[in-house]
Coordinates of C-alpha atoms and ligand atoms in Angstrom, one line a residue:
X1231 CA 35.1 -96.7 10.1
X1232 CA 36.8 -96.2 13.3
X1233 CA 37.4 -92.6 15.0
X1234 CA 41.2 -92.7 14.2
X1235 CA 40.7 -93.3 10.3
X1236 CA 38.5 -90.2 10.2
X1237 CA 39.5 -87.6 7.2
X1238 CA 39.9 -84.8 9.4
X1239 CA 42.5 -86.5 11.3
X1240 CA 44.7 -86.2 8.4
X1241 CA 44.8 -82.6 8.6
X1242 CA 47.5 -81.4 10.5
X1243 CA 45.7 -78.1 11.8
X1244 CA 43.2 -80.5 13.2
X1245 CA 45.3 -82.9 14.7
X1246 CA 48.1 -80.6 15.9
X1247 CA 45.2 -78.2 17.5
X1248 CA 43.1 -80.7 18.9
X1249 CA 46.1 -83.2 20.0
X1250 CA 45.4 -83.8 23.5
X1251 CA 41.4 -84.8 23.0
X1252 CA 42.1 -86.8 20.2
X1253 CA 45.2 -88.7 22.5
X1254 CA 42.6 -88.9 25.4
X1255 CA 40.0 -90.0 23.0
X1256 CA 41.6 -92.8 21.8
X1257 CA 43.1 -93.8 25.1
X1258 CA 46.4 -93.0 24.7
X1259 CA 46.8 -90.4 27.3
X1260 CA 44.8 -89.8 30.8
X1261 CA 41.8 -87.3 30.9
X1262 CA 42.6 -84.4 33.3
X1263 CA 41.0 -85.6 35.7
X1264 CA 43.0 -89.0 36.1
X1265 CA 46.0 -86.6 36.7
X1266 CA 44.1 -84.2 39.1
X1267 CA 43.3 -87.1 41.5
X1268 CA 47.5 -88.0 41.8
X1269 CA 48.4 -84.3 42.9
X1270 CA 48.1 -84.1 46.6
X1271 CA 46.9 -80.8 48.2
X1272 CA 47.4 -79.9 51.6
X1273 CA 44.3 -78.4 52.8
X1274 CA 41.2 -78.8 55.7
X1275 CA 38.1 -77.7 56.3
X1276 CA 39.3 -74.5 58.2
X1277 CA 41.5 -74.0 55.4
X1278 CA 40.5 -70.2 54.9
X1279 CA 39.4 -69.4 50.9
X1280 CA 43.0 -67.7 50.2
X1281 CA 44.5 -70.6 51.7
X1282 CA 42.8 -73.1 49.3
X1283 CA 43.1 -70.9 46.3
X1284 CA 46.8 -70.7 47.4
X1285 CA 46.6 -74.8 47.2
X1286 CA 45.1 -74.6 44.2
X1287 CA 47.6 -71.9 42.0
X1288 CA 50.5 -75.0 43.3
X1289 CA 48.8 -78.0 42.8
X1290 CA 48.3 -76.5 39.1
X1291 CA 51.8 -75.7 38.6
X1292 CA 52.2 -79.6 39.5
X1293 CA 49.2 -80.7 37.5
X1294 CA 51.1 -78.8 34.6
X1295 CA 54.6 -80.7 35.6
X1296 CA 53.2 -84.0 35.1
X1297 CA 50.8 -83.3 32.3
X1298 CA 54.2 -82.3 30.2
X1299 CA 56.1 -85.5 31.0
X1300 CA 53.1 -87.4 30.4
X1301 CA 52.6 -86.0 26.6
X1302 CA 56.5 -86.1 26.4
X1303 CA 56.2 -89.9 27.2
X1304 CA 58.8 -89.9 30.2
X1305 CA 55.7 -90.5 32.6
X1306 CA 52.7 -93.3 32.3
X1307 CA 49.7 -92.7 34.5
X1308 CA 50.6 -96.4 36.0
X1309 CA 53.5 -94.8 37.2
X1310 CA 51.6 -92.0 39.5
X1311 CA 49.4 -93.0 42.8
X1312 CA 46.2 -91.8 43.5
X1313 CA 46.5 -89.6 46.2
X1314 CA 43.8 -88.3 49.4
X1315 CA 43.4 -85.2 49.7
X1316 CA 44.4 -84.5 45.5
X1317 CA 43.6 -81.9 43.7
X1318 CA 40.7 -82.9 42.8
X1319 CA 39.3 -83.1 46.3
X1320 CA 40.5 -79.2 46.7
X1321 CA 38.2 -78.1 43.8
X1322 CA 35.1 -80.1 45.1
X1323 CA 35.9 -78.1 48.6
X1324 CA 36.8 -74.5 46.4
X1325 CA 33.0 -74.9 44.6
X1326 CA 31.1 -76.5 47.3
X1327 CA 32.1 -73.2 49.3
X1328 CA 31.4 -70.6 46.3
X1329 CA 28.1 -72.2 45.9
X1330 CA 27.4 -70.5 49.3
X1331 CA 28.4 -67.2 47.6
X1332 CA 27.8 -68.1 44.1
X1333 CA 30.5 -66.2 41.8
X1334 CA 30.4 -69.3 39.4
X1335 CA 30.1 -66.8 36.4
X1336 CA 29.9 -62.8 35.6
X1337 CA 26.9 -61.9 37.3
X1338 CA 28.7 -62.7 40.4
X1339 CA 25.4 -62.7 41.9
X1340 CA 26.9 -63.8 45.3
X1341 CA 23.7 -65.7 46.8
X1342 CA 23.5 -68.3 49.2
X1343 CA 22.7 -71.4 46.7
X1344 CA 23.0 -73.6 49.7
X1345 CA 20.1 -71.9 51.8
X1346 CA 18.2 -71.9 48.5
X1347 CA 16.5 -68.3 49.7
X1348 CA 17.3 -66.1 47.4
X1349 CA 18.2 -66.9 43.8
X1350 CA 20.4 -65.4 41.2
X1351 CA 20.0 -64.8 37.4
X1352 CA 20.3 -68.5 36.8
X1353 CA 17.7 -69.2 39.0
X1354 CA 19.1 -72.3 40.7
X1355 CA 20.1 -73.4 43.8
X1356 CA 21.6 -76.0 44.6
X1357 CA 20.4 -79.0 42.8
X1358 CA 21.2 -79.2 38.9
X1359 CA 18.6 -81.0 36.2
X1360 CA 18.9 -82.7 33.1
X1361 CA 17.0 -82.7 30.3
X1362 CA 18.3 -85.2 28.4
X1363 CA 21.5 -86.9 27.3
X1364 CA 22.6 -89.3 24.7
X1365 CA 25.0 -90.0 21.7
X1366 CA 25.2 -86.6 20.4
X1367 CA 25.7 -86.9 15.8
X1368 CA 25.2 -83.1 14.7
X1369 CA 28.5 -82.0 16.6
X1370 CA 31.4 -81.5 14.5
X1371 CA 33.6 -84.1 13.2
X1372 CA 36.2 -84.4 15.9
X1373 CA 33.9 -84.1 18.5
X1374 CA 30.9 -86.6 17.4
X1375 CA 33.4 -88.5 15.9
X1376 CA 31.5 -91.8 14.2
X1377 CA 29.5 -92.9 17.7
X1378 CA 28.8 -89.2 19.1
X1379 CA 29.6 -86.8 21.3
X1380 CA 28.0 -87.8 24.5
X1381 CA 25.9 -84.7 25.3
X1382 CA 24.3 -84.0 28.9
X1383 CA 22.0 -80.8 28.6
X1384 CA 21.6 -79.3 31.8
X1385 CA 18.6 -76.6 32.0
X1386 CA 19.1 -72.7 32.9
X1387 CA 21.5 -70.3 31.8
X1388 CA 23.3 -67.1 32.7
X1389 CA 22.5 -65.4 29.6
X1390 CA 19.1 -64.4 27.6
X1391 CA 19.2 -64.9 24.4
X1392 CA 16.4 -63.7 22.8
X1393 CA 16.7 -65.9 19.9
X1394 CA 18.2 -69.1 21.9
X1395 CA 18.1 -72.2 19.7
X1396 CA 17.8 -74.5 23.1
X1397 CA 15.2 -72.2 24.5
X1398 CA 13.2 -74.8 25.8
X1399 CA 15.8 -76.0 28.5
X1400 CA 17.9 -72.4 29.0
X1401 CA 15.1 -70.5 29.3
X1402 CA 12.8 -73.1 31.7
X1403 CA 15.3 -74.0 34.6
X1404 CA 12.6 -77.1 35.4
X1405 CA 12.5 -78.7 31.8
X1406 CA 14.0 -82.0 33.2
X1407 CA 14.9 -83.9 36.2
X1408 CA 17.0 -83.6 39.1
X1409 CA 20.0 -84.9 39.2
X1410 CA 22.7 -85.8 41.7
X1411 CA 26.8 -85.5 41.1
X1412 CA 26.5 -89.1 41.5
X1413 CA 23.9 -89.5 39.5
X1414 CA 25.6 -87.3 36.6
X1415 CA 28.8 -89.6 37.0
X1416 CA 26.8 -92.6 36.2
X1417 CA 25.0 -90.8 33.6
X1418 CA 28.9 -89.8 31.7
X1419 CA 30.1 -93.2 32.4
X1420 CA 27.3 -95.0 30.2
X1421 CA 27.5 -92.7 27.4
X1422 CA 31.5 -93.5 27.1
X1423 CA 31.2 -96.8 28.1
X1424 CA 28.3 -97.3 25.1
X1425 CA 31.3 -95.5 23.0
X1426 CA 31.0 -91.5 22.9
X1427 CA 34.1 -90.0 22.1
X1428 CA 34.2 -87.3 25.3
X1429 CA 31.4 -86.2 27.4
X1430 CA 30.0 -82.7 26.3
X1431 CA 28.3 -80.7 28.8
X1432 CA 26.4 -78.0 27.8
X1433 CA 22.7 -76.9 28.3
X1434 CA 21.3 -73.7 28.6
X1435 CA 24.9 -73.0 30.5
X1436 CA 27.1 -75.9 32.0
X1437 CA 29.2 -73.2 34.0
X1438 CA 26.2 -72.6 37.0
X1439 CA 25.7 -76.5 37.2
X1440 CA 29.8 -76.1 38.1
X1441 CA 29.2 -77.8 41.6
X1442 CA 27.5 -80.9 40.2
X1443 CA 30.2 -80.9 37.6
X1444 CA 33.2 -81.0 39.2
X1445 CA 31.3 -83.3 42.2
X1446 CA 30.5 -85.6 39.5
X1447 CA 34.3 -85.9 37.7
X1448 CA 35.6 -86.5 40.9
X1449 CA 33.6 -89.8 41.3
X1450 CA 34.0 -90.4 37.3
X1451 CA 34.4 -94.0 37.1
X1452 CA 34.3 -94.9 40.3
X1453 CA 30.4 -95.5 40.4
X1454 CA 28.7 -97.2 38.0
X1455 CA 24.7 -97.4 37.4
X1456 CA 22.6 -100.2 39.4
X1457 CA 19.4 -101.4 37.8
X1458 CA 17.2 -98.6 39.6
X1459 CA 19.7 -95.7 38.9
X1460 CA 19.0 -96.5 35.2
X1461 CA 15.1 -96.7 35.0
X1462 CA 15.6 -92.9 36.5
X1463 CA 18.2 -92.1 34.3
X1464 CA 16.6 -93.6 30.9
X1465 CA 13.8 -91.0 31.6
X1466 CA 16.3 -88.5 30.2
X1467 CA 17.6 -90.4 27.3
X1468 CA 15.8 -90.3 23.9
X1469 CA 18.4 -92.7 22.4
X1470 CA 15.5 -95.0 21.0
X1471 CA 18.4 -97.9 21.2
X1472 CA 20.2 -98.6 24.2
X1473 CA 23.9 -98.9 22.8
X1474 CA 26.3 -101.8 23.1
X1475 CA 28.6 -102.0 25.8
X1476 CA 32.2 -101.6 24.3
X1477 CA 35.3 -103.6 25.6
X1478 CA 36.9 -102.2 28.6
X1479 CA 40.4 -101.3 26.9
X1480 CA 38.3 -98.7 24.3
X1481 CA 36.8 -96.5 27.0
X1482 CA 40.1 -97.1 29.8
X1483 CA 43.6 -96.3 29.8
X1484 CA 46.2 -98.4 32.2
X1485 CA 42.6 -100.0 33.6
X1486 CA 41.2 -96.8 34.7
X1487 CA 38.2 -95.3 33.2
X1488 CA 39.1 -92.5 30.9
X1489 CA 37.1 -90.0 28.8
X1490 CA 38.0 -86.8 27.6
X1491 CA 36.1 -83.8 28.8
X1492 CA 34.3 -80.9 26.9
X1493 CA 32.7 -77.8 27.7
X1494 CA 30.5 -76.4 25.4
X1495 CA 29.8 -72.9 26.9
X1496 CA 29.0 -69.5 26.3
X1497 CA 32.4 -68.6 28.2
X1498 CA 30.4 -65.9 30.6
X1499 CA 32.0 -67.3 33.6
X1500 CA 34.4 -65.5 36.2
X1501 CA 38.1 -66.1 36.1
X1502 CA 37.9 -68.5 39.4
X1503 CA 35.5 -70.7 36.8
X1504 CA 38.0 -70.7 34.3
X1505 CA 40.9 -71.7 37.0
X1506 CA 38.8 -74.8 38.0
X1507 CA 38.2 -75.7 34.8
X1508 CA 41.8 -75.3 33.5
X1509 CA 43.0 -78.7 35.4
X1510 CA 39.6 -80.5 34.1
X1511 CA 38.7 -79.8 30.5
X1512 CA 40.4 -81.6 28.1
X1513 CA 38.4 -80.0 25.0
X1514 CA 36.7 -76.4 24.7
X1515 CA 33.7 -75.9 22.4
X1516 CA 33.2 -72.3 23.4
X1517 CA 30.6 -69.7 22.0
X1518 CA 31.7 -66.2 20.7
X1519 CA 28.3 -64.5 19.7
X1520 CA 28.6 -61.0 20.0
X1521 CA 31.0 -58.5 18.4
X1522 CA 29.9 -55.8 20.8
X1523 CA 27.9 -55.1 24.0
X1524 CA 24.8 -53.2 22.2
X1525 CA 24.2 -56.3 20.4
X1526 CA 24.8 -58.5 23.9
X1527 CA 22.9 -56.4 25.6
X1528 CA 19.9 -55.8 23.3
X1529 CA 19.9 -59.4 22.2
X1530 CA 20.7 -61.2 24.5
X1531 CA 20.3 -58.6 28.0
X1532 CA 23.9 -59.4 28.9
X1533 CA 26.1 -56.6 30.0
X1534 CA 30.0 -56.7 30.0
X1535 CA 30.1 -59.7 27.3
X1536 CA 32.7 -58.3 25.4
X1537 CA 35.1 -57.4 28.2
X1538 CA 34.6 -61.0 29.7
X1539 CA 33.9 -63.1 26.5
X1540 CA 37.3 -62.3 24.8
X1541 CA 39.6 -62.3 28.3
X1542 CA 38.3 -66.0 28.6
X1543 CA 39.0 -66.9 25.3
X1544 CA 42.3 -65.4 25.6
X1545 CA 43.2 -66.9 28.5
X1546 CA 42.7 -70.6 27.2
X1547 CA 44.5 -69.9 24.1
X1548 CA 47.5 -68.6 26.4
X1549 CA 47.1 -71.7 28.5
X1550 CA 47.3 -73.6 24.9
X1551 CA 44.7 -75.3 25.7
X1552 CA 42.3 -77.7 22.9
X1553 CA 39.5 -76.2 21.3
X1554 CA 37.5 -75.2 18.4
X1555 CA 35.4 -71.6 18.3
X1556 CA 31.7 -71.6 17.6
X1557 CA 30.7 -68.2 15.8
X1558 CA 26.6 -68.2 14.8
X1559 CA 26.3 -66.2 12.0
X1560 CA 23.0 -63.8 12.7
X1561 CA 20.8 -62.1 10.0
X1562 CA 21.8 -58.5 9.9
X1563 CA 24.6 -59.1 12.4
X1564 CA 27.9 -60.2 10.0
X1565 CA 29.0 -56.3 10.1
X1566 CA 28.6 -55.3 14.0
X1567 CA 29.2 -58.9 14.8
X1568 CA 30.6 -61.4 12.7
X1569 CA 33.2 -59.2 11.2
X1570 CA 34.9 -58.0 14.8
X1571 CA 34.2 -61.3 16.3
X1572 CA 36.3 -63.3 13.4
X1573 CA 38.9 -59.9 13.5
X1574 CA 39.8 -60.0 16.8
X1575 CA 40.0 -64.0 16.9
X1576 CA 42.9 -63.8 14.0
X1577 CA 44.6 -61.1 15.6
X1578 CA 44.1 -62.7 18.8
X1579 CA 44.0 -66.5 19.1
X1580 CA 45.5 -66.8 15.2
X1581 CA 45.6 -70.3 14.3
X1582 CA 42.5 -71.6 16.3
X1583 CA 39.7 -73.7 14.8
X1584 CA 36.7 -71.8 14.4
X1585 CA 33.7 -73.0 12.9
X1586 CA 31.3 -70.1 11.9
X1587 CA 27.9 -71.5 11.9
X1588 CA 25.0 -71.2 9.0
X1589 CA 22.2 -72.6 11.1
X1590 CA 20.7 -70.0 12.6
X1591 CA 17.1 -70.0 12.7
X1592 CA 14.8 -67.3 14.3
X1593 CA 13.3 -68.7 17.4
X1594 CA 11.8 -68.0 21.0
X1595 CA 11.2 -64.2 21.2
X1596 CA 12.9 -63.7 17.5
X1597 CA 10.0 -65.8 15.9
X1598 CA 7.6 -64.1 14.3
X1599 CA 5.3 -67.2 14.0
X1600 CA 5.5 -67.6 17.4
X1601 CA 3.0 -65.4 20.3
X1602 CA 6.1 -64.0 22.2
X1603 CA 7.7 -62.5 19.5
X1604 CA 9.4 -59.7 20.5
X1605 CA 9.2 -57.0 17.7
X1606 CA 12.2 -55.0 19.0
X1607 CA 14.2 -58.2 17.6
X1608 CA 13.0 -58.1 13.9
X1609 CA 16.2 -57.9 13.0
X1610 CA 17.1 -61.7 13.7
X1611 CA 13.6 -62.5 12.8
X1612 CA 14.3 -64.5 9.6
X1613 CA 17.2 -66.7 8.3
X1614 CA 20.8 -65.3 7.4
X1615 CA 20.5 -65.1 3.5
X1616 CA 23.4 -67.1 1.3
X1617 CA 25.0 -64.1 0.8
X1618 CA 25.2 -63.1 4.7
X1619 CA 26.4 -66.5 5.1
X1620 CA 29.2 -66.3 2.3
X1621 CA 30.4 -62.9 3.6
X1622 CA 31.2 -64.4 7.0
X1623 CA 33.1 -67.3 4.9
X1624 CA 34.3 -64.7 2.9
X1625 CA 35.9 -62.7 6.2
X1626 CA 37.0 -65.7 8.0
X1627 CA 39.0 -66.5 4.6
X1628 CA 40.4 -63.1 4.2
X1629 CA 42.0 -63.4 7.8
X1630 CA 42.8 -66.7 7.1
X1631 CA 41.2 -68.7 10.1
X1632 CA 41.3 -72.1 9.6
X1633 CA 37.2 -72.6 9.3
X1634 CA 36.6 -74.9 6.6
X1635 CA 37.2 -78.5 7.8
X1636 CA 34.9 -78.0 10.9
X1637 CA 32.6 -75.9 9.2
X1638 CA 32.1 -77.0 5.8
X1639 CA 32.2 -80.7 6.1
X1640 CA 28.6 -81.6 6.3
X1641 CA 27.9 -79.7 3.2
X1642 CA 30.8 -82.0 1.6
X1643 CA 32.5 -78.6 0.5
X1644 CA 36.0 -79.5 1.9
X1645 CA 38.6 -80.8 0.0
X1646 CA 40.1 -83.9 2.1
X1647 CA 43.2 -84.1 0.9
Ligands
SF4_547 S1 25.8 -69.1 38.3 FE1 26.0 -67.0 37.8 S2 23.9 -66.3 37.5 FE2 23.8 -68.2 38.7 S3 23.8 -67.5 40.9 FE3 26.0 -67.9 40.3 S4 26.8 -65.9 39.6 FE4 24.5 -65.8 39.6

């Protein structure tokens, strides 16, 4: 079965909602990225920051210009030149220079990730590892598709999640290897070129790894791995088969090299992040956790989540941008959190994809079995009951978000057609 023929393609709040990616995916329309590097900026490096943000706000407007007529069909990407300096060169200048101040997400932490002295919540400086990454097949349907997501899991994160379900790379910044933006290109061009549908970064938190990001799209395609870079690189992927290498026309679009980008992210990033990112992500997976900041902050020691959470999920609904919602439904947690979280996504974003997610399981500090439980988090120490979990279905029906094709299929509960 091919990606195309896939049921959930058949349903039109799928395939309206998630219309760019699944255009990308298939090669029918450039990645953001493609179009990024044919908008010229006009910048240098004694540009001053307002002058490159300046850049930045009308190169987007442009971006946006093309984008339309290229979805409209007016406009083929064979028809637009790769430009020097582009768009895309202004954002690898615009995060090179916050890393020196880093503001990459809330905490605004404003350290020198350069000098390496000091170090923010994240814990990083300047280079970025990688865990692991490979052909991702417990993502949803659109995104792992029928050969998988292609997944890099950076370590660290920006939040602390007591009850993390990745624990062992957000919580241990060292649990894998370092990695150039080179290095990271090569590593997203093998898993599309072996047939992923997208490249899904995530981690921990993709968002302070946004330097190595953006470095890395810029050279997407344009590096490719020699026989050493991959003996490195192999040291991170589990896949126990190395897969086949597809035909050039499935992973390239008018002979470029095209893949559709996700970010899967716990959306505690600043506004600047979210700029950057607008001109870049073709697909958002983000997280929505928390109904309140008690629970952020007393699960998951992160002030300000609500405020900052919900403006950035507003903002890329406004932008109309692709995506599907991730809500994890927590034992003891569908009144304070479940409840407003699904309330103020119909009243706010109405018509998104949300997929409200049964799989919680205590772990880290919330598991009892384990020596650094935390007893002030008994409340998420066990497993959502059946009956939590059919609430939150219950809510999420009652305000009539479209949940059930991305979150029941696996259990074969949704009716195809
Ligand atoms: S990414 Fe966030 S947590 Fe890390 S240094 Fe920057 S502002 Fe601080």
């Amino acid at each position: 079965m091919s990606f195309q023929s896939l049921w959930v393609w058949e349903l039109e709040e799928v395939r309206e909602r998630l219309n760019w990616y699944y255009r990308v995916a298939n090669n029918e329309q450039p990645a953001k990225f493609l179009i990024c590097r044919r908008v010229r900026a006009e910048f240098g490096s004694e540009s001053s920051d307002e002058e490159l943000w300046r850049e930045h706000r009308r190169c987007s407007e442009e971006f946006r210009g093309l984008q339309r007529e290229l979805r409209e069909g007016g406009l083929r990407l064979r028809d637009l030149e790769e430009v020097s300096p582009s768009l895309m060169d202004l954002k690898v200048e615009i995060v090179r220079r916050m890393l020196r101040s880093c503001t990459f997400c809330r905490w605004r932490c404003r350290v020198d990730r350069v000098s390496g002295g000091k170090l923010g919540t994240c814990m990083l400086a300047r280079t970025s590892k990688v865990s692991s990454y490979f052909h991702h097949l417990g993502e949803e349907l659109p995104i792992r598709g029928t050969t998988g997501s292609g997944t890099v899991f950076f370590t660290s994160c920006n939040m602390r999640c007591g009850f993390c379900q990745n624990g062992d790379i957000s919580k241990d910044k060292d649990n894998g290897l370092d990695i150039t933006p080179e290095l990271l290109a090569k590593m997203m061009w093998e898993l599309r070129v072996e047939g992923c549908h997208n490249v899904n970064l995530v981690g921990g938190e993709p968002t302070v790894h946004l330097h190595t990001i953006v470095e890395a799209i810029s050279m997407l395609g344009k590096v490719v791995p020699e026989k050493e870079d991959l003996a490195y690189m192999w040291l991170m992927k589990p896949d126990y088969l190395r897969w086949r290498r597809l035909p050039r026309e499935r992973y390239s679009i008018d002979g470029e090299f095209n893949v559709p980008i996700l970010w899967n992210s716990n959306m505690y990033m600043t506004p600047e992040t979210l700029e950057l990112l607008r001109e870049l992500v073709d697909i958002w997976l983000p997280d929505f956790k928390f109904g309140n900041d008690k629970c952020s902050i007393r699960l998951a020691r992160t002030p300000w989540y609500w405020e900052t959470v919900t403006a950035n999920h507003r903002t890329i609904y406004e932008w109309g941008e692709d995506m599907v919602i991730r809500h994890l439904v927590m034992p003891n947690h569908v009144e304070c959190c479940t409840r407003p979280v699904l309330s103020w996504i119909a009243e706010n974003m109405p018509g998104t994809l949300v997929n409200v997610m049964d799989q919680y399981h205590p772990d880290c500090f919330a598991d009892p079995a384990s020596p650094d439980f935390d007893p002030r988090l008994s409340d998420i120490a066990r497993y959502p009951t059946p009956h939590e979990i059919a609430e939150a279905y219950r809510i999420a029906r009652e305000l009539s978000i479209p949940f059930e094709a991305i979150s029941l299929e696996k259990k074969g509960l949704v009716l195809k057609f």
